[in-house]
C-alpha cells in the first residue's frame, strides 16, 4: 500500500505539472552528464569529463540504467525519482517495524514521510535527494535488524556516492558492525563486501576525474567563499536557515532522545552534529540552496525518533511522543505550504524563463559562440553552444581561479576572479538571472574590468514571476 500510494502521488504530479519537468537547473546537469557518457564527448564543456560536476555517481548510474529502457531521458529521471521515493517510504516502514511499531502505525509514519516538511516537493525535484533519504532510512532499518549484515554492507558501500555527506554515517554504521562482532569472520566479511562495492565507484571517479570523490562540494565552497567569514556571521547564516526548518517539523524533533537502541541514537545524533558542523565550517548558507534540499535527509531520522517514542515501553515517553505528534499538526501545514509555493514558483517562473532564454539563444547566437554562466545544467542539456561555468562545477579551471581568489578573500576578490575567468575563456555572452546577478555582481564585475556588457535578451515568464527569477542574456566585448 505504501508503494502504491507513492506511485499514485507521482502519477498525479506528472499529470498536474504537465510531464517530466523539474523546478531547478541541477537535475539537467545529471541529464547532460548522461548524454556525455552515452555519446562519448561533451560539446558544451569541451574536454571536461562527464563526472566533473556530478555529485551522485549512484544517481547518474541509475539514471543511465533507466534510460536504457525508457526512451525519454526526462521521463527516466522522473521515474527514477519515483523509485527512490518508494525505497524511502519502504525504508521508513521497515525501520518502524524493526523498532516495534504495529503495521498500521508503521504505515502511517512511513506515509507521513511524504508530508512532513513538504518532503514530496523535494522528492519531485529530479535530484538525488530522495535516494539520500532512502539510504538513511534503510541504514537505520538494517542497523536495528542486525541480521542483514550483507545488505547493510552493500548500502554503506554505496552511500558516499549517493551523497558525500553520508560517508560519515556509512563509516559509523560499519564500525558498529565490526565492534559488535568483535573482529569475527562475519565482521571481516562485512567490511570486505563494503569495500567491493565502494572501490569500483572510487575507481570510476578516479579514472574519469583524477579524484576519488566528487568535486562539486569543493567547487561550491570556493565559489560561495564562506569558509573565512567571521564565526558570528557564519552562525547567523546557519541559524537563519535552520529556524524555518525546525519550525516546519516542530515539535517532532524533540523525540530525538527516544531513539533506540543507544548505539543507533549515538550514531544518528553524531551524524547530525557532524553534518551541521561541516556546513558551519565551510558553507553555512548551503542549507538554503535549492530550497533547503540539503536538510531533508534529516526527515527520516526525525520520523524514526517519533516511531521510537510511540512504540516505547515507557508510558511517559509514549505520552510525550503523542503530544508532539498532536502539536505537530499545527506546524506540518507550514512546511507543506512553504514548499508548495516555492515549487510552483520555480516550476512556472524560473524554469520557464530559463527554457525560453535557451531556445532564443539556439535560434539567434552565431555558431561557435561561447557563453559564460553559473547554472551549468539546462543550457548544456538543451543548448547548442560552448559554455564556461563561473561557479566551477563543470569548468575546473574556473574552480581553480575561485580557489585562489574568491575563496581565501571570503568573496572580496570575486570580481577579480570573474574577470580572470572571462580573460581566459573569451566568452561572447553572459547568461544569468537577476537574483544571482544582483547578489554576485557578475555584469558589474566585468564592466569594472573594462568589458562592454550589453543586455540583449530577457527571458519570458508568466505574469507574477518575481523579477529576481527571470533570466537575462548579456553580450560581452573584451577590453580594448
XYZ file of C-alpha atoms in Angstrom, residues 56-385:
330
model
C 25.992 11.429 -7.044
C 27.597 8.710 -9.112
C 24.935 6.233 -7.969
C 22.161 8.569 -9.121
C 23.839 9.014 -12.516
C 24.389 5.263 -12.953
C 20.750 4.543 -12.103
C 19.609 7.280 -14.497
C 21.539 5.641 -17.327
C 20.066 2.266 -16.358
C 16.543 3.703 -16.561
C 17.373 5.482 -19.821
C 18.346 2.134 -21.336
C 14.693 1.044 -21.355
C 12.800 4.372 -21.146
C 13.025 6.349 -24.383
C 12.647 9.848 -22.915
C 15.559 10.815 -20.666
C 13.454 13.267 -18.637
C 10.830 10.562 -18.094
C 13.597 8.207 -16.994
C 14.717 10.785 -14.429
C 11.148 11.268 -13.210
C 10.655 7.506 -12.842
C 13.976 7.292 -11.000
C 12.692 9.926 -8.570
C 9.541 7.868 -8.007
C 11.597 4.711 -7.478
C 13.839 6.422 -4.945
C 10.766 7.723 -3.139
C 9.256 4.231 -2.957
C 12.538 2.994 -1.488
C 12.489 5.859 1.027
C 8.946 5.188 2.244
C 9.552 1.432 2.445
C 12.771 2.081 4.366
C 10.812 4.157 6.875
C 8.236 1.367 7.148
C 10.940 -1.248 7.757
C 12.652 0.912 10.390
C 9.342 1.411 12.218
C 8.538 -2.322 12.150
C 12.020 -3.215 13.377
C 11.723 -0.853 16.346
C 8.423 -2.402 17.438
C 5.643 -0.391 15.760
C 2.446 -2.080 14.651
C 1.889 -2.371 10.915
C -0.766 0.330 10.984
C 1.463 2.746 12.905
C 4.443 1.924 10.668
C 2.317 2.612 7.595
C 1.118 5.964 8.920
C 4.638 7.086 9.864
C 6.091 5.912 6.545
C 3.462 7.784 4.525
C 3.926 10.881 6.667
C 7.429 10.904 5.207
C 5.821 12.384 2.090
C 4.214 15.194 4.067
C 6.491 16.297 6.903
C 8.369 19.439 5.909
C 6.711 19.318 2.489
C 9.041 16.435 1.585
C 7.079 15.431 -1.524
C 8.272 18.561 -3.319
C 11.881 17.592 -2.675
C 11.214 14.064 -3.899
C 9.914 15.613 -7.140
C 12.983 17.793 -7.710
C 14.826 15.398 -10.044
C 17.904 15.313 -7.810
C 19.402 12.618 -5.576
C 17.548 13.939 -2.508
C 15.114 11.012 -2.460
C 17.943 8.485 -2.806
C 19.761 10.083 0.131
C 16.632 9.953 2.277
C 16.095 6.311 1.262
C 19.695 5.448 2.128
C 19.349 6.915 5.630
C 16.000 5.210 6.233
C 17.340 1.809 5.178
C 20.583 2.317 7.091
C 18.518 2.777 10.252
C 16.312 -0.228 9.456
C 19.278 -2.512 8.785
C 21.232 -1.325 11.818
C 18.316 -2.329 14.037
C 17.762 -5.613 12.211
C 21.340 -6.762 12.970
C 20.836 -9.860 10.823
C 21.038 -8.418 7.345
C 24.713 -7.527 7.530
C 25.328 -8.158 3.835
C 22.584 -5.711 2.825
C 23.917 -3.109 5.271
C 27.450 -3.545 3.929
C 26.298 -3.037 0.339
C 24.336 0.054 1.336
C 27.301 1.538 3.222
C 29.481 0.985 0.172
C 27.042 2.999 -1.942
C 26.209 5.809 0.478
C 29.255 8.005 -0.115
C 28.415 8.104 -3.823
C 24.739 8.785 -3.199
C 25.751 11.941 -1.336
C 29.260 12.638 0.006
C 27.849 13.812 3.369
C 26.641 10.263 4.024
C 30.217 8.960 4.213
C 30.357 9.581 7.970
C 27.122 7.647 8.530
C 28.420 4.761 6.407
C 31.712 4.594 8.324
C 29.928 4.768 11.685
C 27.494 2.028 10.666
C 30.304 -0.292 9.593
C 32.154 0.476 12.829
C 29.112 -0.708 14.796
C 29.002 -3.937 12.782
C 32.723 -4.505 13.292
C 32.533 -3.761 17.025
C 29.523 -5.951 17.712
C 31.092 -8.957 16.010
C 34.466 -8.419 17.687
C 36.647 -8.833 14.614
C 34.981 -12.138 13.760
C 34.815 -13.689 10.299
C 31.370 -12.082 9.948
C 32.711 -8.580 10.552
C 35.630 -9.098 8.161
C 33.170 -10.342 5.550
C 31.014 -7.226 6.052
C 33.955 -4.863 5.581
C 35.115 -6.788 2.508
C 31.655 -6.544 0.904
C 31.515 -2.829 1.641
C 34.944 -2.342 0.050
C 33.980 -4.392 -3.022
C 31.015 -2.077 -3.588
C 32.942 1.109 -2.798
C 36.125 0.517 -4.803
C 34.573 0.404 -8.312
C 32.877 3.743 -7.637
C 36.121 5.227 -6.338
C 37.922 3.914 -9.411
C 35.226 5.325 -11.738
C 35.653 8.819 -10.324
C 39.454 8.497 -10.186
C 39.737 7.387 -13.807
C 37.280 9.962 -15.114
C 38.191 12.998 -12.993
C 41.549 12.307 -11.347
C 39.924 12.425 -7.909
C 38.319 9.532 -5.997
C 35.478 11.701 -4.687
C 33.038 14.167 -6.311
C 34.412 17.664 -6.888
C 31.125 19.540 -6.537
C 31.405 20.355 -2.843
C 34.856 21.831 -3.349
C 33.721 23.934 -6.307
C 30.733 25.295 -4.372
C 32.907 26.007 -1.352
C 35.368 28.005 -3.452
C 32.654 29.943 -5.276
C 30.458 30.885 -2.318
C 33.605 31.584 -0.268
C 32.191 31.459 3.249
C 34.935 29.430 4.932
C 36.801 32.525 6.163
C 33.824 34.623 7.186
C 33.710 35.679 10.867
C 32.176 32.981 13.067
C 29.381 35.333 14.130
C 28.248 35.821 10.523
C 28.502 32.098 9.798
C 26.320 31.323 12.817
C 23.757 33.886 11.680
C 23.633 32.334 8.197
C 23.257 28.809 9.579
C 20.628 29.696 12.171
C 18.684 31.729 9.606
C 18.139 28.571 7.567
C 17.686 26.173 10.476
C 14.922 28.078 12.275
C 12.317 27.747 9.456
C 13.312 24.101 9.012
C 12.855 23.349 12.710
C 9.543 25.198 12.671
C 8.326 23.005 9.798
C 8.922 19.805 11.808
C 8.196 21.239 15.236
C 7.911 19.698 17.755
C 8.703 16.256 16.283
C 12.458 16.781 16.585
C 12.037 16.761 20.373
C 11.612 12.982 20.117
C 15.294 12.536 19.217
C 16.089 11.380 22.745
C 13.768 8.381 22.311
C 15.828 6.787 19.531
C 16.869 3.249 20.358
C 18.964 1.181 20.611
C 21.513 3.536 22.191
C 24.182 2.744 19.586
C 21.865 3.877 16.791
C 20.916 7.007 18.743
C 24.580 7.930 19.190
C 25.319 7.369 15.502
C 22.380 9.451 14.284
C 22.921 12.325 16.711
C 26.656 12.380 15.975
C 25.938 12.293 12.229
C 23.599 15.266 12.658
C 26.211 17.179 14.655
C 28.998 16.458 12.152
C 26.719 17.363 9.237
C 25.782 20.731 10.741
C 29.332 21.471 11.891
C 30.777 20.754 8.446
C 28.373 23.202 6.832
C 29.034 25.804 9.517
C 32.757 25.442 8.879
C 32.799 25.747 5.107
C 29.367 26.640 3.686
C 26.947 27.995 6.323
C 24.369 29.236 3.813
C 24.381 25.913 1.960
C 21.138 24.748 3.516
C 19.304 27.477 1.604
C 20.495 26.079 -1.737
C 17.775 24.580 -3.957
C 15.157 25.493 -1.402
C 16.711 23.796 1.672
C 17.063 20.388 -0.004
C 20.196 19.518 1.984
C 18.157 19.490 5.197
C 15.703 16.834 4.058
C 17.912 13.792 4.830
C 17.091 14.590 8.467
C 13.378 13.879 7.895
C 13.724 10.062 8.128
C 15.749 10.489 11.329
C 13.047 12.677 12.874
C 10.257 10.285 11.875
C 12.202 7.310 13.202
C 12.584 9.084 16.531
C 8.799 9.552 16.606
C 8.344 5.833 15.895
C 10.658 5.022 18.803
C 8.671 7.273 21.128
C 5.269 5.921 20.083
C 6.416 2.292 20.403
C 8.285 2.790 23.669
C 7.551 0.533 26.635
C 7.702 3.597 28.887
C 4.385 5.327 29.366
C 5.967 8.773 29.804
C 7.852 8.536 26.508
C 4.713 7.443 24.660
C 2.757 10.345 26.187
C 5.407 12.867 25.138
C 5.604 11.414 21.636
C 1.806 11.525 21.253
C 1.788 15.156 22.431
C 4.497 16.036 19.904
C 2.543 14.384 17.089
C -0.669 16.198 18.037
C 1.101 19.562 18.289
C 2.887 18.958 15.001
C -0.480 19.094 13.239
C -0.287 22.847 13.780
C 3.141 23.106 12.132
C 3.158 20.498 9.354
C 0.923 22.638 7.080
C 3.530 25.409 7.296
C 6.178 23.201 5.670
C 3.797 21.896 3.019
C 2.540 25.362 2.028
C 6.054 26.832 2.024
C 7.484 24.089 -0.164
C 4.451 24.071 -2.479
C 4.708 27.810 -3.095
C 8.406 27.609 -3.841
C 7.981 24.538 -6.047
C 5.234 26.250 -8.063
C 7.219 29.482 -8.299
C 10.326 27.738 -9.627
C 8.355 25.447 -11.942
C 6.211 28.143 -13.540
C 8.607 31.102 -13.406
C 12.304 30.396 -13.078
C 12.279 27.251 -15.218
C 10.118 28.738 -17.990
C 12.300 31.834 -18.135
C 15.415 29.674 -18.484
C 13.799 27.466 -21.133
C 12.670 30.487 -23.151
C 16.111 32.116 -22.974
C 17.971 28.965 -24.074
C 15.587 28.482 -27.019
C 16.182 32.111 -28.057
C 19.929 31.562 -27.825
C 19.712 28.447 -30.010
C 17.950 30.480 -32.684
C 19.995 33.671 -32.534
C 23.562 33.116 -31.298
C 26.218 32.690 -34.001
C 27.848 29.301 -34.421
C 30.870 28.868 -32.178
C 29.591 31.265 -29.516
C 30.998 30.876 -26.001
C 28.590 31.589 -23.150
C 29.641 32.204 -19.560
C 27.054 31.219 -16.925
C 26.564 29.907 -13.394
C 23.639 27.474 -13.838
C 25.525 24.731 -15.611
C 22.761 22.221 -16.388
C 19.905 23.194 -18.670
C 21.943 25.296 -21.100
C 24.284 22.320 -21.587
C 21.401 19.852 -21.880
C 19.231 21.829 -24.318
C 21.641 24.383 -25.798
C 23.987 24.195 -28.791
C 26.950 26.336 -27.767
